[in-house]
XYZ file of N, CA and C in Angstrom:
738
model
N -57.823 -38.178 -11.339
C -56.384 -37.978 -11.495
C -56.097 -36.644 -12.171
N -57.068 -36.024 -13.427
C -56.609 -35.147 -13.815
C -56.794 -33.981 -12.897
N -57.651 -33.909 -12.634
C -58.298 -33.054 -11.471
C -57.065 -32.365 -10.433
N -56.547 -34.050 -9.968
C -55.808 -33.720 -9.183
C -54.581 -33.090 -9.898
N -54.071 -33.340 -10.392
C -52.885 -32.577 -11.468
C -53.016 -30.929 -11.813
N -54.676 -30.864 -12.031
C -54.981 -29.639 -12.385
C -54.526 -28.943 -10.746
N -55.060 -28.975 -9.763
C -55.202 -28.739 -8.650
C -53.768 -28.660 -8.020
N -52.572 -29.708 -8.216
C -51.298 -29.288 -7.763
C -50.370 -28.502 -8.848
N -51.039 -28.415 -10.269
C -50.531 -27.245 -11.124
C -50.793 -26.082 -10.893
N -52.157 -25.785 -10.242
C -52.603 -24.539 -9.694
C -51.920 -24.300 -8.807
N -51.636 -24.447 -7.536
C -50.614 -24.843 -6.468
C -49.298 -24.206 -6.690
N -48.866 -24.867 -7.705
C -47.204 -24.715 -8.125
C -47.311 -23.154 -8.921
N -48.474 -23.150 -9.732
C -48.383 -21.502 -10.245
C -48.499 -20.777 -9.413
N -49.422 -20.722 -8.100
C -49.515 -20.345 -7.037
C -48.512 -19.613 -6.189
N -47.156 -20.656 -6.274
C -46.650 -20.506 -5.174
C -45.337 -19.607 -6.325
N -45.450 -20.057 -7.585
C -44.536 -19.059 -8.163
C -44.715 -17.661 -7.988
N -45.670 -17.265 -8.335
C -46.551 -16.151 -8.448
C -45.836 -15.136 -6.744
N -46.349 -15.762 -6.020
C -45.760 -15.393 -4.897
C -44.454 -15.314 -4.706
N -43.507 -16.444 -5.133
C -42.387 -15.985 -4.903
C -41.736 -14.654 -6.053
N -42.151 -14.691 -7.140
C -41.861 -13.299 -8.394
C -42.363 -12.304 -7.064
N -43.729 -12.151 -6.704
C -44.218 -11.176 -6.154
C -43.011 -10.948 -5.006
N -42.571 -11.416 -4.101
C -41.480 -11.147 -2.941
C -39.978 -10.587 -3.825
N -39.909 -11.309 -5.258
C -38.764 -11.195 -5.331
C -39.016 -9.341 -6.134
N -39.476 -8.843 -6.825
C -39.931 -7.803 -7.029
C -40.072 -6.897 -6.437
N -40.287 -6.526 -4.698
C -40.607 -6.154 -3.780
C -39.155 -5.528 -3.572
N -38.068 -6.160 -3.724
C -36.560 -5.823 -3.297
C -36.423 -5.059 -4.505
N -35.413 -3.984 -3.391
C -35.143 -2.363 -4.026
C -33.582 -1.788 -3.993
N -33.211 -1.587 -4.709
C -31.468 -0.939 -5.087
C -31.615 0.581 -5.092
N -31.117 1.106 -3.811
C -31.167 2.577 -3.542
C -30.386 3.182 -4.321
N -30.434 4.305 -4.958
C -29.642 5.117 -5.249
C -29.044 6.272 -4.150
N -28.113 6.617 -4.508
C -27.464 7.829 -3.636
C -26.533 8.623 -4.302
N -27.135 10.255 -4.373
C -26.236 11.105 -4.486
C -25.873 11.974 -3.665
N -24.868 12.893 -3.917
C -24.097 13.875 -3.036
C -24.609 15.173 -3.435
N -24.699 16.538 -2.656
C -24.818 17.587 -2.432
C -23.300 18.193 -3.584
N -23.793 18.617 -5.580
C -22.855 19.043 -5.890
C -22.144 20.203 -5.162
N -21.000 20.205 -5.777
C -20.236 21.127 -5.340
C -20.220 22.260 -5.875
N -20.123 23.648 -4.936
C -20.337 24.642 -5.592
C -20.001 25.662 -6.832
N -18.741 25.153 -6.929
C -17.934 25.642 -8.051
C -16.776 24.268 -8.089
N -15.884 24.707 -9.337
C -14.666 23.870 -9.768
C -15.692 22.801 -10.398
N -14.127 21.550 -10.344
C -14.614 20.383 -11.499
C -15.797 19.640 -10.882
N -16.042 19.858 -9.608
C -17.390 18.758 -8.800
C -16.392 17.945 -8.156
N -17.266 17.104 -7.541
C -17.031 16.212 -6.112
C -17.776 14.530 -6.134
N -17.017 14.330 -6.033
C -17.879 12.482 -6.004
C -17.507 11.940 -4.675
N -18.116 10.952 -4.217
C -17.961 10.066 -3.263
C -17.657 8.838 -3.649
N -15.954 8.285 -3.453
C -16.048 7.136 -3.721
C -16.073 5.947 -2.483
N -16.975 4.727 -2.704
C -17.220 4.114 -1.708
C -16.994 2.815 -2.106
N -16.232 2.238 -1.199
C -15.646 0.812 -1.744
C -15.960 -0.326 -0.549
N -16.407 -1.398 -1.028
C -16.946 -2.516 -0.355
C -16.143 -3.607 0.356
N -15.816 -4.099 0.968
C -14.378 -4.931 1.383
C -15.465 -6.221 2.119
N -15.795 -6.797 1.255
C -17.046 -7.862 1.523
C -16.186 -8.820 2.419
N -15.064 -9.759 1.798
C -14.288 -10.796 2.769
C -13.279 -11.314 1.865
N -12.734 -11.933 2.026
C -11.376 -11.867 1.272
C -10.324 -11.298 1.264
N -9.052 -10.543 1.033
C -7.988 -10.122 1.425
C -8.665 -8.517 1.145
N -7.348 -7.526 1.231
C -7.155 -6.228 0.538
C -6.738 -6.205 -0.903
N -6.862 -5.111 -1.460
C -6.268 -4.926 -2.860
C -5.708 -3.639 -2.780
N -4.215 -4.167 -2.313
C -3.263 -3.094 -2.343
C -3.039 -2.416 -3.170
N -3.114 -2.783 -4.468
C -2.923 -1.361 -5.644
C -4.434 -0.141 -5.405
N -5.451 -0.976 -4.770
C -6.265 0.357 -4.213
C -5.478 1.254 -3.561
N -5.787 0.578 -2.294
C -5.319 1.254 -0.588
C -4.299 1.586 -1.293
N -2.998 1.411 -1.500
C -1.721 2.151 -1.590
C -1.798 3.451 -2.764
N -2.813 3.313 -3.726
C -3.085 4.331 -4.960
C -3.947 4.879 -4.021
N -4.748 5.256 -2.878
C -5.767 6.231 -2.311
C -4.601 6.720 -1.330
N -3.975 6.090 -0.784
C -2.662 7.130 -0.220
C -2.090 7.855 -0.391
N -1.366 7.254 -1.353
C -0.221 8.452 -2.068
C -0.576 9.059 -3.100
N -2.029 8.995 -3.397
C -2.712 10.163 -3.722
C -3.986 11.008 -2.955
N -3.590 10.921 -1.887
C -4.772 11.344 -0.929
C -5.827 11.438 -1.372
N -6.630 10.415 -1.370
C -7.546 10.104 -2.005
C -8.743 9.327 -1.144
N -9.920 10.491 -0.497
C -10.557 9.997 0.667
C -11.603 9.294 -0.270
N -12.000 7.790 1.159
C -13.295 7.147 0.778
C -13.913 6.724 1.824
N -14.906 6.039 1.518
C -15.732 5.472 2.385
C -15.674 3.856 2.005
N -14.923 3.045 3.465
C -14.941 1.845 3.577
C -16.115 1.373 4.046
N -17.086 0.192 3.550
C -17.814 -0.327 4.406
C -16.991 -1.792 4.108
N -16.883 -2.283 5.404
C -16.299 -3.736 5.874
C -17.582 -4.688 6.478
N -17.443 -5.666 6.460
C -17.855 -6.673 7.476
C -17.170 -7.436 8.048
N -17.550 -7.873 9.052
C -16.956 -8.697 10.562
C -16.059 -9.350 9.669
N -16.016 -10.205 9.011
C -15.453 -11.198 8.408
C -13.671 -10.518 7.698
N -14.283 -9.663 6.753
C -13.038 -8.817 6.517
C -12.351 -8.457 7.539
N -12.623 -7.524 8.466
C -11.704 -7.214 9.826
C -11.246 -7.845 10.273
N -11.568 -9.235 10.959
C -10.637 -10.199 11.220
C -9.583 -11.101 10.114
N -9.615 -10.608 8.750
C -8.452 -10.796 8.192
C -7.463 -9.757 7.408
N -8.017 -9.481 8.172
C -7.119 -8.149 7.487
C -6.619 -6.914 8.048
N -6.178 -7.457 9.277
C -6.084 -6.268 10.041
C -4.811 -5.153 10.201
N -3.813 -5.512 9.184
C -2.708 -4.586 8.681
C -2.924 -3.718 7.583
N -4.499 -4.263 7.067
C -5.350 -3.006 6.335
C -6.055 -2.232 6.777
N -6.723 -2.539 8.151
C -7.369 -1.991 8.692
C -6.461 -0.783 9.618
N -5.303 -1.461 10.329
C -4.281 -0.242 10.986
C -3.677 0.897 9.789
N -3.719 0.630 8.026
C -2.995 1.462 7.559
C -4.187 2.729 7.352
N -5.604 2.138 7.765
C -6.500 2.448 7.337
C -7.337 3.545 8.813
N -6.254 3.097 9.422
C -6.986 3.834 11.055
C -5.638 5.077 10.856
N -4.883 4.522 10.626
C -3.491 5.572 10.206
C -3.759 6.906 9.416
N -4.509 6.717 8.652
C -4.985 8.151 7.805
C -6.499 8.459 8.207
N -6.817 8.912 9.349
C -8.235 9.348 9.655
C -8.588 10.191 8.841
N -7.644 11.071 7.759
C -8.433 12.165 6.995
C -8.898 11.759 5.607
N -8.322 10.691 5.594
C -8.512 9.571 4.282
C -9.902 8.601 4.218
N -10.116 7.815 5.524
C -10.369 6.531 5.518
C -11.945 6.708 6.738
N -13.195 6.315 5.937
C -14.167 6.399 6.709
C -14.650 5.183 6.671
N -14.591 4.012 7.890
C -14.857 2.760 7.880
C -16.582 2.884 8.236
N -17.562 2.130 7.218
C -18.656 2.046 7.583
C -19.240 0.546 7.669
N -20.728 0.317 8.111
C -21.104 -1.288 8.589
C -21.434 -1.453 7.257
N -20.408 -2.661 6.723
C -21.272 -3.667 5.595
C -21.721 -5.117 6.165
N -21.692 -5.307 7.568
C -22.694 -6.424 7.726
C -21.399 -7.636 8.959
N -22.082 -8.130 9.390
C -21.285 -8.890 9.915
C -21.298 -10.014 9.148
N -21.906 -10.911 8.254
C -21.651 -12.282 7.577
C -21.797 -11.551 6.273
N -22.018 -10.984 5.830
C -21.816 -9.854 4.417
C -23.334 -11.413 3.945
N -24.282 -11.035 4.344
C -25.821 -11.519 4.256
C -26.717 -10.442 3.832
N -27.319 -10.918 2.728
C -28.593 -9.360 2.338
C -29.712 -9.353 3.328
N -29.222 -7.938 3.071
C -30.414 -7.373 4.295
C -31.767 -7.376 3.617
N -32.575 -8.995 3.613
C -33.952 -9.068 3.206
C -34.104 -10.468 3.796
N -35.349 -9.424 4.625
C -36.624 -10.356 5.128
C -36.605 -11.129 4.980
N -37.082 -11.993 3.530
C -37.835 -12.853 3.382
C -37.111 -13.852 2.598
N -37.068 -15.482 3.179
C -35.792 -16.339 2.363
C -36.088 -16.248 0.556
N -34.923 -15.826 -0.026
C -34.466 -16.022 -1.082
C -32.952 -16.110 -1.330
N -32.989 -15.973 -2.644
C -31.133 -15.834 -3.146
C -31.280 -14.357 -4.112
N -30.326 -13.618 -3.896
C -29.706 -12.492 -4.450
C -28.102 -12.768 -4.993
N -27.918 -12.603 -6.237
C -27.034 -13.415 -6.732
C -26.078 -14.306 -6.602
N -27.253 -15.006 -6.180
C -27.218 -16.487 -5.086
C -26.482 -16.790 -3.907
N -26.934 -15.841 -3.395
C -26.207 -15.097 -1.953
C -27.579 -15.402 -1.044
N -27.959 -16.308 -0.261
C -28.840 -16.309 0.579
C -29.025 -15.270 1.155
N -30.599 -14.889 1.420
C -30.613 -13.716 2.227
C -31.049 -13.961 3.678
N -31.321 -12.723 4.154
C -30.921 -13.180 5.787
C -32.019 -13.994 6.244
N -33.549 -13.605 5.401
C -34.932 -14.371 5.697
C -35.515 -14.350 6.622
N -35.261 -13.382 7.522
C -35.888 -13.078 8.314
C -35.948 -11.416 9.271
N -36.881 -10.621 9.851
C -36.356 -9.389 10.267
C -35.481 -9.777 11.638
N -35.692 -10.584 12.395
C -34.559 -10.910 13.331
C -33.201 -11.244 12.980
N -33.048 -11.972 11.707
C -31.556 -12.194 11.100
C -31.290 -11.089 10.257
N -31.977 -10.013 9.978
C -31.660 -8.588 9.086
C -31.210 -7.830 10.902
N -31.348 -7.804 11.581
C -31.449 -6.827 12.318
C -29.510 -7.608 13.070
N -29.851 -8.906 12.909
C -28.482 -9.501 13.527
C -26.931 -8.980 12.997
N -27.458 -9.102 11.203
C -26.261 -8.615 9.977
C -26.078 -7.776 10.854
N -26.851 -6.479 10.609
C -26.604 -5.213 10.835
C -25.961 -5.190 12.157
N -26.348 -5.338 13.400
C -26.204 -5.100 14.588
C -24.706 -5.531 14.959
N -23.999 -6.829 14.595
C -23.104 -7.737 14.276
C -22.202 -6.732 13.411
N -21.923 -6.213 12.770
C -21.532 -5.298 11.953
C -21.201 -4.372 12.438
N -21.388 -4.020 13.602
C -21.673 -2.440 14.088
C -20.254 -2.840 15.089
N -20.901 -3.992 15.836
C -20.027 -4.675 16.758
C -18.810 -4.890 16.454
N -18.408 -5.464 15.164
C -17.471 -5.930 14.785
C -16.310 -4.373 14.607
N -17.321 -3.791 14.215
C -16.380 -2.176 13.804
C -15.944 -1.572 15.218
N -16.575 -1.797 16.417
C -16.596 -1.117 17.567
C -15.498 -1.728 18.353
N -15.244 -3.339 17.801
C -13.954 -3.827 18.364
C -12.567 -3.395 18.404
N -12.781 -2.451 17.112
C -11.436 -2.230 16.279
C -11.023 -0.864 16.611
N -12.082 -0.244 17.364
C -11.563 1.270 18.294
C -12.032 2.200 17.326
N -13.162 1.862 16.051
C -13.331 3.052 15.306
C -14.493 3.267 15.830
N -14.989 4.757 15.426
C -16.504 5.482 16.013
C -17.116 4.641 15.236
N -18.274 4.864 16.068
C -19.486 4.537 15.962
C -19.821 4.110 14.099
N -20.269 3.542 13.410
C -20.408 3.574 12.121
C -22.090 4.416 11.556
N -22.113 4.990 10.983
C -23.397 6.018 11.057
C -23.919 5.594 9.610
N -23.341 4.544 8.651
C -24.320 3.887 7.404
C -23.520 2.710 7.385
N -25.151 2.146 6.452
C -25.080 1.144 6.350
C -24.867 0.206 5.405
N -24.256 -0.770 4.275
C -24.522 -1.212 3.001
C -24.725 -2.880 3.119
N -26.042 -3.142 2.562
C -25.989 -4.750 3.206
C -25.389 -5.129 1.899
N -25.272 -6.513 1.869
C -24.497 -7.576 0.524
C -25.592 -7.229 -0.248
N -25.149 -7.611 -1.618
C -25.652 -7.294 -2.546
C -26.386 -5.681 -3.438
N -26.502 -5.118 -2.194
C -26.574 -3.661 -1.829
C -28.326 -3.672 -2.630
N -29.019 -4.798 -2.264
C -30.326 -4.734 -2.618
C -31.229 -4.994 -1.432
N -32.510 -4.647 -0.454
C -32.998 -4.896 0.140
C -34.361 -5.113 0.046
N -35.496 -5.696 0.885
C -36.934 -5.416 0.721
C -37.077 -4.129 1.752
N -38.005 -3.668 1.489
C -38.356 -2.394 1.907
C -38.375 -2.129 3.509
N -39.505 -3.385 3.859
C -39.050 -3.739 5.315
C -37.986 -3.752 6.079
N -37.070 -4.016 5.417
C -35.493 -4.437 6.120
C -34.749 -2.847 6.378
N -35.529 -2.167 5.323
C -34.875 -0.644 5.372
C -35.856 0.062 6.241
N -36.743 -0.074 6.680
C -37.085 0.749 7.501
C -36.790 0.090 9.240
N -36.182 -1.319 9.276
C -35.574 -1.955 10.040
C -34.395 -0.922 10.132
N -33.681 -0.930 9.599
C -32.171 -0.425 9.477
C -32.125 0.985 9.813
N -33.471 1.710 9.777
C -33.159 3.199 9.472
C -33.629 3.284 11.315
N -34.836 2.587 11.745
C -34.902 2.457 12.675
C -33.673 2.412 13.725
N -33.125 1.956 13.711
C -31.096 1.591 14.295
C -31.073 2.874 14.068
N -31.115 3.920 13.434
C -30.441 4.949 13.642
C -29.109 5.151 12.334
N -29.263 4.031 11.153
C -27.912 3.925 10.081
C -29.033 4.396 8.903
N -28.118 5.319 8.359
C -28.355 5.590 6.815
C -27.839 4.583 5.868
N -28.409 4.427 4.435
C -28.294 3.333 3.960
C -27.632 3.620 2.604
N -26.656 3.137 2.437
C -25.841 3.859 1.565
C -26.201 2.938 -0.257
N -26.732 3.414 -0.571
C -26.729 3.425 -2.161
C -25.815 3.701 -3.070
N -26.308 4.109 -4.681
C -24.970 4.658 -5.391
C -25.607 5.088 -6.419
N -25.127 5.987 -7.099
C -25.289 5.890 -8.453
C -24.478 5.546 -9.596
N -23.317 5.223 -9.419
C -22.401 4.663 -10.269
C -21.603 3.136 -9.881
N -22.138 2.402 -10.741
C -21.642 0.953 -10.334
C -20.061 0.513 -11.393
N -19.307 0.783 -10.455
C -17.307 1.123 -11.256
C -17.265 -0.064 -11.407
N -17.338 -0.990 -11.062
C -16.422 -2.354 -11.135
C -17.666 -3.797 -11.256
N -18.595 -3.369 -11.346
C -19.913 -4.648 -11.290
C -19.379 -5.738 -10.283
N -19.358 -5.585 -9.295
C -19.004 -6.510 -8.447
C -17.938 -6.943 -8.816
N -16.831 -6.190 -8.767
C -15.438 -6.435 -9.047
C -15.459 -7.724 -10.570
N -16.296 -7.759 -10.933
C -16.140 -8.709 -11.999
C -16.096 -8.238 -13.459
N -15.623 -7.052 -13.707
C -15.781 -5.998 -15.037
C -13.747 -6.378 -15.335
N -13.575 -6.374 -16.248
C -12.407 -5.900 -16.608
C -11.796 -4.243 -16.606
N -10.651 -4.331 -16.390
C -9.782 -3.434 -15.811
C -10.592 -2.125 -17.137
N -10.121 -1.953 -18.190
C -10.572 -1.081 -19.301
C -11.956 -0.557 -18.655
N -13.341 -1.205 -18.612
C -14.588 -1.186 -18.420
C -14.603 -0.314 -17.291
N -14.279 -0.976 -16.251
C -14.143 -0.518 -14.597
C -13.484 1.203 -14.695
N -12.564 1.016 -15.291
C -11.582 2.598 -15.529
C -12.702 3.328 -15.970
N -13.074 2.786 -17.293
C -14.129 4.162 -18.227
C -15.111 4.305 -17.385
N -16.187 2.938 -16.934
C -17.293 3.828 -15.788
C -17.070 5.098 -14.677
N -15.844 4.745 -13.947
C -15.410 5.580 -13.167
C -14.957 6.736 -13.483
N -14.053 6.716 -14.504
C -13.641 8.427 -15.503
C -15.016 8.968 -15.470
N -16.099 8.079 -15.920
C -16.963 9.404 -16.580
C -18.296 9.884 -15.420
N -17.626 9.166 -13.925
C -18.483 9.832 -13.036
C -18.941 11.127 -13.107
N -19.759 12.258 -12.554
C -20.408 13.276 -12.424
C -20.274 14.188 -11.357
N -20.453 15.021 -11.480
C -20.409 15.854 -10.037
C -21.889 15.460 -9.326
N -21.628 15.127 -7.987
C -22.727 14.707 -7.421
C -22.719 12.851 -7.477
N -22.016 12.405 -8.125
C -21.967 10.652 -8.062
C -21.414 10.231 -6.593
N -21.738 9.255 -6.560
C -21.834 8.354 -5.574
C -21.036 7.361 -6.071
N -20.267 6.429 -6.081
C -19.287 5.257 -6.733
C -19.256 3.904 -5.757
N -19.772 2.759 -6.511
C -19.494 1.881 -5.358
C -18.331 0.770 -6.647
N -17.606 0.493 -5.727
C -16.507 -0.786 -6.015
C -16.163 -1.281 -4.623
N -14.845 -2.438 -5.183
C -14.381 -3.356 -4.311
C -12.880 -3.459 -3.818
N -12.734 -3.412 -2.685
C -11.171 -3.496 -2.244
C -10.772 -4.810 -1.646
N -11.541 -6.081 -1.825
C -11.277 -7.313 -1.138
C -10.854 -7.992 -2.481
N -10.575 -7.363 -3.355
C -10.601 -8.901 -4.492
C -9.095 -8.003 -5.579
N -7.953 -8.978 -4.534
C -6.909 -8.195 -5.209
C -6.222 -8.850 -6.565
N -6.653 -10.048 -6.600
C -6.480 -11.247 -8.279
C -7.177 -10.802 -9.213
N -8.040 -9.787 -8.887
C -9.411 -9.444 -10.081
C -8.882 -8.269 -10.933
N -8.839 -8.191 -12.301
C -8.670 -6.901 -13.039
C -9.264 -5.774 -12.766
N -10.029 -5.853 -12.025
C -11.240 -4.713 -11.779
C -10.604 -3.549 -10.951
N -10.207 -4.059 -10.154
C -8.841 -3.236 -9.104
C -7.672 -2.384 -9.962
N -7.332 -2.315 -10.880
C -6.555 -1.731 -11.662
C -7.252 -0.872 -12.553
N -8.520 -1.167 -13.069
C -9.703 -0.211 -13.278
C -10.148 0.933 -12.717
N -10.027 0.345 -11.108
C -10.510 1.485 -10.375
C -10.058 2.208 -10.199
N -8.172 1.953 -10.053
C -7.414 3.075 -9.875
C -7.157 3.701 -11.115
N -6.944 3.456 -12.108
C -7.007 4.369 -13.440
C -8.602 5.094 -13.529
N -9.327 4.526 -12.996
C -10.350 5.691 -13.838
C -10.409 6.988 -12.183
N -9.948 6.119 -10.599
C -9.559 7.248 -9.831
C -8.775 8.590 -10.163
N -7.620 7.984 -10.776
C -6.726 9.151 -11.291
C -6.983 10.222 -12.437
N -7.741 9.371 -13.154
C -8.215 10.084 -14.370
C -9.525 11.302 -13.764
N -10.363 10.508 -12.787
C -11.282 11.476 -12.430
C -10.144 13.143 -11.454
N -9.436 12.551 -10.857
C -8.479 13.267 -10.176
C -8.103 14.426 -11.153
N -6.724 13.769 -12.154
C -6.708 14.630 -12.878
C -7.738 15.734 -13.651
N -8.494 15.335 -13.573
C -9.901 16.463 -13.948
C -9.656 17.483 -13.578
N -9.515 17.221 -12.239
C -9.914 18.401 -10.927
C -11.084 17.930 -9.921
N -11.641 16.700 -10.171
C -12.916 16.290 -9.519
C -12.326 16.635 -7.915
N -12.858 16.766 -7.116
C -12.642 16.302 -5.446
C -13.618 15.298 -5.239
N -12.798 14.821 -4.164
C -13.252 13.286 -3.703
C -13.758 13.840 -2.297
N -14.868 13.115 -1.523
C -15.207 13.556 -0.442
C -15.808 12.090 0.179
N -15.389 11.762 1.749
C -16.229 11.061 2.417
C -18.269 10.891 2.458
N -19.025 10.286 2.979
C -19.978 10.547 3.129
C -20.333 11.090 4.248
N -19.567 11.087 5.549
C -19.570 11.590 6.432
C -19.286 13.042 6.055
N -18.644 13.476 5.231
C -18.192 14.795 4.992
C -19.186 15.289 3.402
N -20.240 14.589 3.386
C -21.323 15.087 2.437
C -22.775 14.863 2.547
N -23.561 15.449 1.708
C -24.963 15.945 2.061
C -25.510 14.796 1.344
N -25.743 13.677 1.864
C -26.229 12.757 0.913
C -27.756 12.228 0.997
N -28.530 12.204 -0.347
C -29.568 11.989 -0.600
C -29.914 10.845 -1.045
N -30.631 9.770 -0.872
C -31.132 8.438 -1.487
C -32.473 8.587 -1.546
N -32.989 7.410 -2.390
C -34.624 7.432 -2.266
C -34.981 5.863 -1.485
N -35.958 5.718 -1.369
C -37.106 4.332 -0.680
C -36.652 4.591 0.869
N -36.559 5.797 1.112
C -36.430 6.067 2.551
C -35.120 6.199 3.349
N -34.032 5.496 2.339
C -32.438 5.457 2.788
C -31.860 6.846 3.613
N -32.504 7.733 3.165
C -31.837 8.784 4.073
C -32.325 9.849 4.934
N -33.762 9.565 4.479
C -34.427 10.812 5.391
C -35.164 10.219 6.417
């Protein structure tokens, strides 16, 4: 009996061991921009619209302050929201819609949870997100989408050289504004004020009940007032590491 105990304790350490080892393996890209040559610098801000409504004090504060970004959506968002999406096809010099996924599912291999977000668990269901995503954007009459951001914006390594394969760059960050829209308004503002020339910014435009959204646009304006310029990624030289861009 003990034997056997010993033998399915070995087992169970076993199989932990392995799962730490897979979960370790998954990687959070960074991405920066090509500074700017002179003046206050240039950031890229890039905002996530996972599923759930819009957050109009964004979108309407990136308007009427011309204030370009980079949308990545998934399938799910587009089909509810599509009087955000027309105000958003309305300013082409503003608004760069990119693939965040068709079920907003992390793009990794191998079954786990990412803040307890099932992942896709397989390279045929990583390749589906993505592909599904692409589709969903192509319905809506916009070009082609040329990056990529899966949920959670963490992947295994595999899944990214899946993705890069497709032909999508994989969009990272170096400044996290809003922690998954779950930061308070104050917090969210100051990360974003004290972006850099050369930052990368990721937040959220689906979560319009959340304080975090009022964050973003105060620490937008504040970076504004600087003198910072704001630039698409399509309209910058962007660099990541674990393979995301080259």
């Amino acid at each position: 009996m003990r034997l056997l105990q010993r033998h399915l304790c070995t087992i169970a350490m076993s199989l932990v061991a392995v799962c730490s080892a897979n979960a370790a393996t998954l990687v959070e890209p960074t991405l920066h921009i090509k500074p700017a040559a002179s003046g206050a610098g240039r950031v890229a801000l890039t905002l996530d619209a996972c599923d759930g409504q819009t957050d109009t004090r964004i979108l309407s504060a990136l308007v009427e302050n011309k204030i370009p970004a980079t949308i990545f959506v998934t399938g799910i968002w587009l089909k509810r929201n599509a009087a955000a999406v027309e105000i958003m096809r309305a300013h082409p010099d503003l608004f760069e819609l990119e693939n965040h996924g068709g079920r907003h599912i992390p793009a990794v291999d191998t079954p786990q949870k990412i803040y307890g977000i099932k992942s896709a668990g397989s390279p045929d269901a990583v390749l589906a997100e993505v592909e599904s995503g692409a589709a969903a954007l192509a319905r809506t009459g916009q070009p082609a989408p040329k990056w990529f951001r899966g949920a959670t914006a963490e992947y295994s390594p595999s899944a990214i050289a899946m993705i890069r394969k497709l032909g999508f760059k994989i969009a990272g960050f170096s400044i996290n504004g809003d922690g998954g829209s779950l930061l308070g308004a104050k917090e969210t503002a100051r990360r974003i004020a004290a972006a850099k020339d050369g930052d990368v910014i990721i937040s959220h435009i689906n979560q319009p009940t959340h304080a975090a959204g009022e964050g973003v646009v105060q620490g937008l304006l504040a970076l504004k007032a600087k003198g910072m310029t704001f630039v698409r990624l399509d309209d910058a030289d962007g660099t990541g590491n674990h393979g995301t861009t080259d």
